[in-house]
Amino acid sequence: MNQPLACVERVAIIGLGLLGGSIGLAIAEHLPGVTTAGYDADPAVRTRAAERGLANDICDTAAGAVAGADLVILCVPVGAMGAAAGEIAASLAPGCIVSDVGSSKQSVKEALHRALPGATIIPAHPVAGTEHSGPDAGFSSLFHNRWCIVTPDDQTDPRQLTRLVAFWEALGANVELMSAEHHDLVLAVTSHIPHLIAYTIVGTASDLEEVTQSEVIKYSAGGFRDFTRIAASDPVMWRDVFLSNRDAVLEMLGRFTEDLTALQRAIRSGDGDALFDAFTRTRAIRRSIIEQGQDDARPDFGRSDHGD
Amino acid sequence: MNQPLACVERVAIIGLGLLGGSIGLAIAEHLPGVTTAGYDADPAVRTRAAERGLANDICDTAAGAVAGADLVILCVPVGAMGAAAGEIAASLAPGCIVSDVGSSKQSVKEALHRALPGATIIPAHPVAGTEHSGPDAGFSSLFHNRWCIVTPDDQTDPRQLTRLVAFWEALGANVELMSAEHHDLVLAVTSHIPHLIAYTIVGTASDLEEVTQSEVIKYSAGGFRDFTRIAASDPVMWRDVFLSNRDAVLEMLGRFTEDLTALQRAIRSGDGDALFDAFTRTRAIRRSIIEQGQDDARPDFGRSDHGD
């Protein structure tokens, strides 16, 4: 019971894009005693991954990559997690931890449990990234001072959880634990809905017949341009985010729309008091957010976030 | 017909807050031959304005300030423009230009024409500001490289228009001409709706029972925080903006809501193709906006904008 916890020794990385590649490079830098094996479905990516040294061994099959691994990290789009898990099911070592990096957690957790009954599944989500993708995008410091959310449940073996947390902390991340359900709600409001709204308003402005795009750009300082700054992320990733986090996103959207409609009614009816009250309240909230955000901003979270 | 246009010689500034004070200081720096007279309804502001030298003469009445002026600039909240114009009606010199700095233009134009029938009214809107207000907030470089939108109509005397444009260019602004109606549409989409949406989502996030404010802040990098960055502007100003630009704002809100609802339906029905198409289209738009925005950003428009 009081044996020291052994660090992971061999990590398999499935999917060698921005995140998978960065994990491989980060392990080489921070955990030099750990060996890595990598796999990607695209042979061209495998070739490039080998050239960049994203892992010690680049394997031609997912099954080959996970052989002997005590930690497998699935770094494929969330819509592909189930299929990826299916490919490795027969080759997992006993006691191997299966984890991931996906932007929604409940759907991934369900897909992994379906594909790998009885396996040690501990989903995770490092809130980090850039607008780039592919085997050339990764770098070893991607996770420095980033939040990594790990989502255990009642069944999770606490010793295995501790090993996974220690792994992410070794890569420089600050780990937070929460349930998969809570993760999906938090990310819906802090990331998914803001992106959806930003995408929407850019489209709305672009469709206007009466206002030109150059006018929108010219007078966008301080308002519209803040929306466009949200990183230009991959449409495939975002499609999968919204399909997989559907319930929390729809819940948040419903609330947002109710609140917006209330303000719309106040505008239509000329209810200046209601508007003043709403703006005063949110200004106070926003100021405290900004004040606290200053502290959170120092490690520079948002600068290269790929949109989580 | 080919007489050289005379520069304005005496400018009256009604309202000595951020904008009025900055105009006074900018004139002192860029148009040293021009004399200025200022008035504010608040005696404490008048006292402070005199201490700061926001104008050559600080008067105890608006009527006194506009005596002998060939340009009057109303720098009061847009909801107060009509009343301010009423105070000066009897004291305007013949041929004096009456202008303003308000964030909506149609309502101001109507209020001024009602209060000052027959006067030379040329509304304007310098798209500049900071989150601060009052007589201590102004500074002479506020308008450097900022856009100043001037909104003449068919009746506007072209020579007077030229004098007003020259005035704003002397203060360092780049002037654009457009109709008051078009101004209100452009500002609705580039500024007013983004602010309304940002205010709304901050309120929605704050009302969640299940997600704490510190969680929202912690995981807000790259998404939510962009919304909170929109400057903490004065609730009175924004109340007046939405009350005065009601029609354009409601039009834009309607379009935005339709577009958001379409995406919501795609999410609810799991229509991945529709989502992918929408995100691909807006990503292309956004990238060109960002590319063009880089050029517009160099003079640093948005950094100290108070929310227009």
Coordinates of C-alpha atoms in Angstrom, one line a residue, chain B residues 12-301:
Chain B
A12 CA -16.8 76.0 -28.3
I13 CA -16.8 72.6 -26.6
I14 CA -19.9 71.6 -24.7
G15 CA -19.2 68.8 -22.3
L16 CA -15.7 68.5 -20.9
G17 CA -15.2 64.8 -20.3
L18 CA -12.9 62.5 -22.1
L19 CA -13.8 63.6 -25.6
G20 CA -14.4 67.3 -24.9
G21 CA -11.3 67.6 -22.9
S22 CA -9.2 65.8 -25.5
I23 CA -10.5 68.1 -28.2
G24 CA -9.5 71.2 -26.2
L25 CA -6.1 69.8 -25.6
A26 CA -5.6 68.7 -29.2
I27 CA -6.6 72.1 -30.5
A28 CA -4.0 73.7 -28.1
E29 CA -1.4 71.4 -29.5
H30 CA -2.3 71.3 -33.2
L31 CA -4.1 74.5 -33.9
P32 CA -2.5 77.0 -31.5
G33 CA -4.0 80.0 -33.4
V34 CA -7.6 78.8 -32.5
T35 CA -9.2 79.9 -29.3
T36 CA -11.4 77.6 -27.3
A37 CA -14.3 78.1 -24.9
G38 CA -15.7 75.2 -22.8
Y39 CA -18.7 74.5 -20.8
D40 CA -19.9 71.6 -18.7
A41 CA -23.2 71.3 -16.7
D42 CA -21.2 70.1 -13.6
P43 CA -19.5 73.0 -11.8
A44 CA -16.9 70.6 -10.3
V45 CA -16.0 69.6 -13.9
R46 CA -15.7 73.2 -14.9
T47 CA -13.3 73.8 -12.0
R48 CA -11.1 70.9 -12.9
A49 CA -11.3 71.8 -16.6
A50 CA -9.9 75.2 -15.8
E51 CA -7.1 73.7 -13.7
R52 CA -6.1 71.4 -16.5
G53 CA -6.5 74.1 -19.2
L54 CA -8.9 72.1 -21.3
A55 CA -10.0 75.3 -23.0
N56 CA -8.8 78.9 -23.0
D57 CA -12.1 80.1 -21.4
I58 CA -14.3 77.9 -19.2
C59 CA -17.7 79.5 -19.1
D60 CA -20.5 79.3 -16.6
T61 CA -23.2 78.8 -19.3
A62 CA -23.3 77.0 -22.6
A63 CA -24.7 80.2 -24.2
G64 CA -21.6 82.1 -23.0
A65 CA -19.3 79.4 -24.4
V66 CA -20.7 79.5 -27.9
A67 CA -20.7 83.3 -28.2
G68 CA -18.6 84.2 -31.2
A69 CA -17.7 80.6 -32.0
D70 CA -17.6 79.4 -35.6
L71 CA -17.6 75.8 -34.6
V72 CA -19.5 74.2 -31.7
I73 CA -18.8 70.6 -30.8
L74 CA -21.4 68.9 -28.5
C75 CA -19.6 66.3 -26.4
V76 CA -22.5 65.2 -24.2
P77 CA -24.2 61.8 -24.0
V78 CA -26.3 61.2 -27.2
G79 CA -29.4 61.2 -25.1
A80 CA -28.6 64.8 -23.9
M81 CA -27.8 66.3 -27.3
G82 CA -31.2 67.8 -27.9
A83 CA -31.3 69.6 -24.5
A84 CA -27.7 70.9 -25.0
A85 CA -28.6 72.2 -28.4
G86 CA -31.7 73.9 -26.9
E87 CA -29.4 75.8 -24.4
I88 CA -27.3 77.3 -27.2
A89 CA -29.9 78.0 -29.8
A90 CA -30.3 81.7 -29.1
S91 CA -26.6 82.4 -28.9
L92 CA -25.2 80.8 -32.0
A93 CA -23.3 83.1 -34.4
P94 CA -24.6 83.1 -38.0
G95 CA -22.7 80.5 -40.1
C96 CA -21.4 78.7 -37.0
I97 CA -21.0 74.9 -37.6
V98 CA -22.7 72.7 -35.0
S99 CA -21.2 69.3 -34.7
D100 CA -20.8 66.5 -32.2
V101 CA -18.9 63.3 -31.3
G102 CA -21.8 60.9 -30.5
S103 CA -21.7 57.1 -31.2
S104 CA -25.0 57.1 -33.1
K105 CA -25.7 59.7 -35.8
Q106 CA -29.3 59.6 -37.1
S107 CA -30.9 60.3 -33.7
V108 CA -28.4 63.1 -33.0
K109 CA -29.0 64.6 -36.4
E110 CA -32.7 64.6 -35.8
A111 CA -32.4 66.1 -32.3
L112 CA -30.1 68.9 -33.5
H113 CA -32.3 69.8 -36.4
R114 CA -35.3 70.0 -34.1
A115 CA -33.5 72.2 -31.6
L116 CA -31.6 74.3 -34.1
P117 CA -33.7 74.8 -37.2
G118 CA -31.7 76.4 -40.0
A119 CA -28.3 76.0 -38.3
T120 CA -25.3 74.5 -40.1
I121 CA -25.5 71.0 -38.6
I122 CA -22.8 68.5 -39.6
P123 CA -22.7 65.5 -37.2
A124 CA -19.5 63.6 -36.6
H125 CA -18.2 60.6 -34.8
P126 CA -14.5 60.2 -33.9
V127 CA -14.0 56.5 -33.3
A128 CA -11.7 56.9 -30.4
G129 CA -11.7 56.7 -26.6
T130 CA -10.6 54.9 -23.5
E131 CA -12.4 53.3 -20.7
H132 CA -11.8 56.4 -18.5
S133 CA -14.1 59.4 -18.3
G134 CA -14.3 62.9 -16.9
P135 CA -12.2 66.0 -17.0
D136 CA -9.0 64.1 -16.0
A137 CA -9.3 61.6 -18.8
G138 CA -8.6 63.6 -21.9
F139 CA -5.3 64.0 -23.7
S140 CA -4.2 65.7 -26.9
S141 CA -3.2 62.7 -28.9
L142 CA -6.5 60.8 -28.6
F143 CA -7.4 61.3 -32.2
H144 CA -4.1 60.6 -33.8
N145 CA -4.6 58.2 -36.7
R146 CA -8.1 57.5 -35.6
W147 CA -11.0 57.4 -38.0
C148 CA -13.4 60.3 -37.7
I149 CA -16.7 59.6 -39.5
V150 CA -18.4 62.8 -40.6
T151 CA -22.0 62.5 -41.8
P152 CA -23.2 65.3 -44.2
D153 CA -26.4 65.1 -46.2
D154 CA -27.7 66.6 -49.4
Q155 CA -28.3 69.9 -47.7
T156 CA -24.8 70.3 -46.2
D157 CA -22.8 73.3 -47.4
P158 CA -19.7 71.8 -49.0
R159 CA -17.5 74.7 -47.9
Q160 CA -18.5 74.2 -44.3
L161 CA -18.1 70.5 -44.6
T162 CA -14.5 71.1 -45.9
R163 CA -13.8 73.3 -42.9
L164 CA -15.0 70.6 -40.5
V165 CA -13.0 67.9 -42.2
A166 CA -9.9 70.1 -42.2
F167 CA -10.4 70.6 -38.5
W168 CA -10.5 66.9 -37.7
E169 CA -7.5 66.2 -39.9
A170 CA -5.6 68.9 -38.1
L171 CA -6.2 67.0 -34.9
G172 CA -4.6 64.0 -36.5
A173 CA -7.7 62.0 -37.5
N174 CA -8.4 60.3 -40.8
V175 CA -11.8 61.5 -42.0
E176 CA -14.4 59.3 -43.7
L177 CA -17.7 60.6 -45.1
M178 CA -20.9 58.6 -45.1
S179 CA -24.6 59.2 -44.5
A180 CA -25.9 59.1 -40.9
E181 CA -28.0 56.0 -41.8
H182 CA -25.0 54.1 -43.1
H183 CA -22.9 55.1 -40.1
D184 CA -25.5 53.7 -37.7
L185 CA -25.5 50.4 -39.6
V186 CA -21.8 50.1 -39.8
L187 CA -21.4 50.9 -36.1
A188 CA -24.2 48.5 -35.2
V189 CA -22.3 45.6 -36.6
T190 CA -18.7 46.5 -35.8
S191 CA -19.3 47.8 -32.3
H192 CA -22.7 47.8 -30.8
I193 CA -23.7 44.2 -31.4
P194 CA -20.3 42.9 -30.4
H195 CA -20.6 44.8 -27.1
L196 CA -24.1 43.6 -26.5
I197 CA -23.0 40.0 -27.2
A198 CA -20.0 40.3 -24.9
Y199 CA -22.1 41.9 -22.1
T200 CA -24.6 39.1 -22.5
I201 CA -22.2 36.2 -22.4
V202 CA -20.5 37.5 -19.4
G203 CA -23.8 37.7 -17.6
T204 CA -24.8 34.2 -18.8
A205 CA -21.6 32.7 -17.5
S206 CA -21.9 34.5 -14.2
D207 CA -25.5 33.2 -13.7
L208 CA -24.4 29.5 -14.0
E209 CA -25.0 27.7 -10.8
E210 CA -22.8 24.8 -11.8
V211 CA -19.7 26.7 -12.9
T212 CA -17.9 29.1 -10.6
Q213 CA -16.6 32.4 -11.6
S214 CA -13.0 31.4 -10.9
E215 CA -13.4 28.4 -13.2
V216 CA -14.6 30.6 -16.0
I217 CA -11.6 32.8 -15.6
K218 CA -9.2 30.0 -15.2
Y219 CA -10.2 28.2 -18.5
S220 CA -11.1 31.3 -20.4
A221 CA -7.9 31.7 -22.4
G222 CA -8.4 32.1 -26.1
G223 CA -12.2 32.1 -26.0
F224 CA -14.1 33.7 -23.2
R225 CA -11.5 36.2 -22.2
D226 CA -11.6 37.8 -25.6
F227 CA -15.1 38.8 -24.8
T228 CA -14.1 40.3 -21.5
R229 CA -11.3 42.3 -23.0
I230 CA -13.8 44.6 -24.7
A231 CA -13.2 47.8 -22.7
A232 CA -15.2 48.3 -19.5
S233 CA -17.2 51.2 -20.8
D234 CA -19.7 53.4 -19.0
P235 CA -23.2 51.9 -18.7
V236 CA -24.8 55.3 -19.3
M237 CA -23.0 55.7 -22.6
W238 CA -24.0 52.2 -23.7
R239 CA -27.6 52.6 -22.5
D240 CA -27.8 55.7 -24.7
V241 CA -26.1 54.0 -27.7
F242 CA -28.7 51.2 -27.7
L243 CA -31.6 53.5 -27.2
S244 CA -30.5 55.8 -29.9
N245 CA -29.4 53.3 -32.5
R246 CA -32.4 51.0 -31.8
D247 CA -33.4 50.3 -35.4
A248 CA -30.0 49.3 -36.8
V249 CA -29.2 47.3 -33.6
L250 CA -32.5 45.4 -33.8
E251 CA -31.9 44.7 -37.5
M252 CA -28.4 43.3 -36.8
L253 CA -29.6 41.4 -33.8
G254 CA -32.3 39.7 -35.8
R255 CA -29.8 38.6 -38.5
F256 CA -27.3 37.4 -35.9
T257 CA -30.0 35.4 -34.1
E258 CA -31.1 33.8 -37.3
D259 CA -27.6 32.7 -38.1
L260 CA -27.0 31.4 -34.6
T261 CA -30.2 29.5 -34.7
A262 CA -29.2 27.8 -37.9
L263 CA -26.0 26.6 -36.3
Q264 CA -27.9 25.5 -33.2
R265 CA -30.2 23.4 -35.4
A266 CA -27.1 21.8 -37.1
I267 CA -25.7 21.0 -33.7
R268 CA -28.9 19.6 -32.4
S269 CA -29.4 17.4 -35.4
G270 CA -25.8 16.3 -35.6
D271 CA -25.4 17.8 -39.1
G272 CA -21.6 17.7 -39.3
D273 CA -21.5 18.8 -42.9
A274 CA -23.4 22.0 -42.2
L275 CA -21.1 22.8 -39.3
F276 CA -18.0 22.1 -41.4
D277 CA -19.2 24.3 -44.2
A278 CA -20.1 27.2 -41.9
F279 CA -16.7 27.0 -40.1
T280 CA -14.7 26.7 -43.3
R281 CA -16.5 29.7 -44.8
T282 CA -16.1 31.9 -41.8
R283 CA -12.5 30.9 -41.3
A284 CA -11.6 32.1 -44.8
I285 CA -13.4 35.4 -44.1
R286 CA -11.7 35.7 -40.8
R287 CA -8.3 35.1 -42.2
S288 CA -8.7 37.9 -44.7
I289 CA -10.0 40.2 -42.0
I290 CA -7.0 39.4 -39.9
E291 CA -4.6 40.0 -42.8
Q292 CA -6.2 43.3 -43.6
G293 CA -6.6 44.1 -40.0
Q294 CA -2.9 43.9 -39.5
D295 CA -2.5 46.9 -41.7
D296 CA -5.2 48.7 -39.9
A297 CA -3.8 47.7 -36.6
R298 CA -0.5 49.4 -37.0
P299 CA -1.7 52.8 -35.9
D300 CA -3.1 50.9 -33.0
F301 CA -6.7 51.7 -33.3

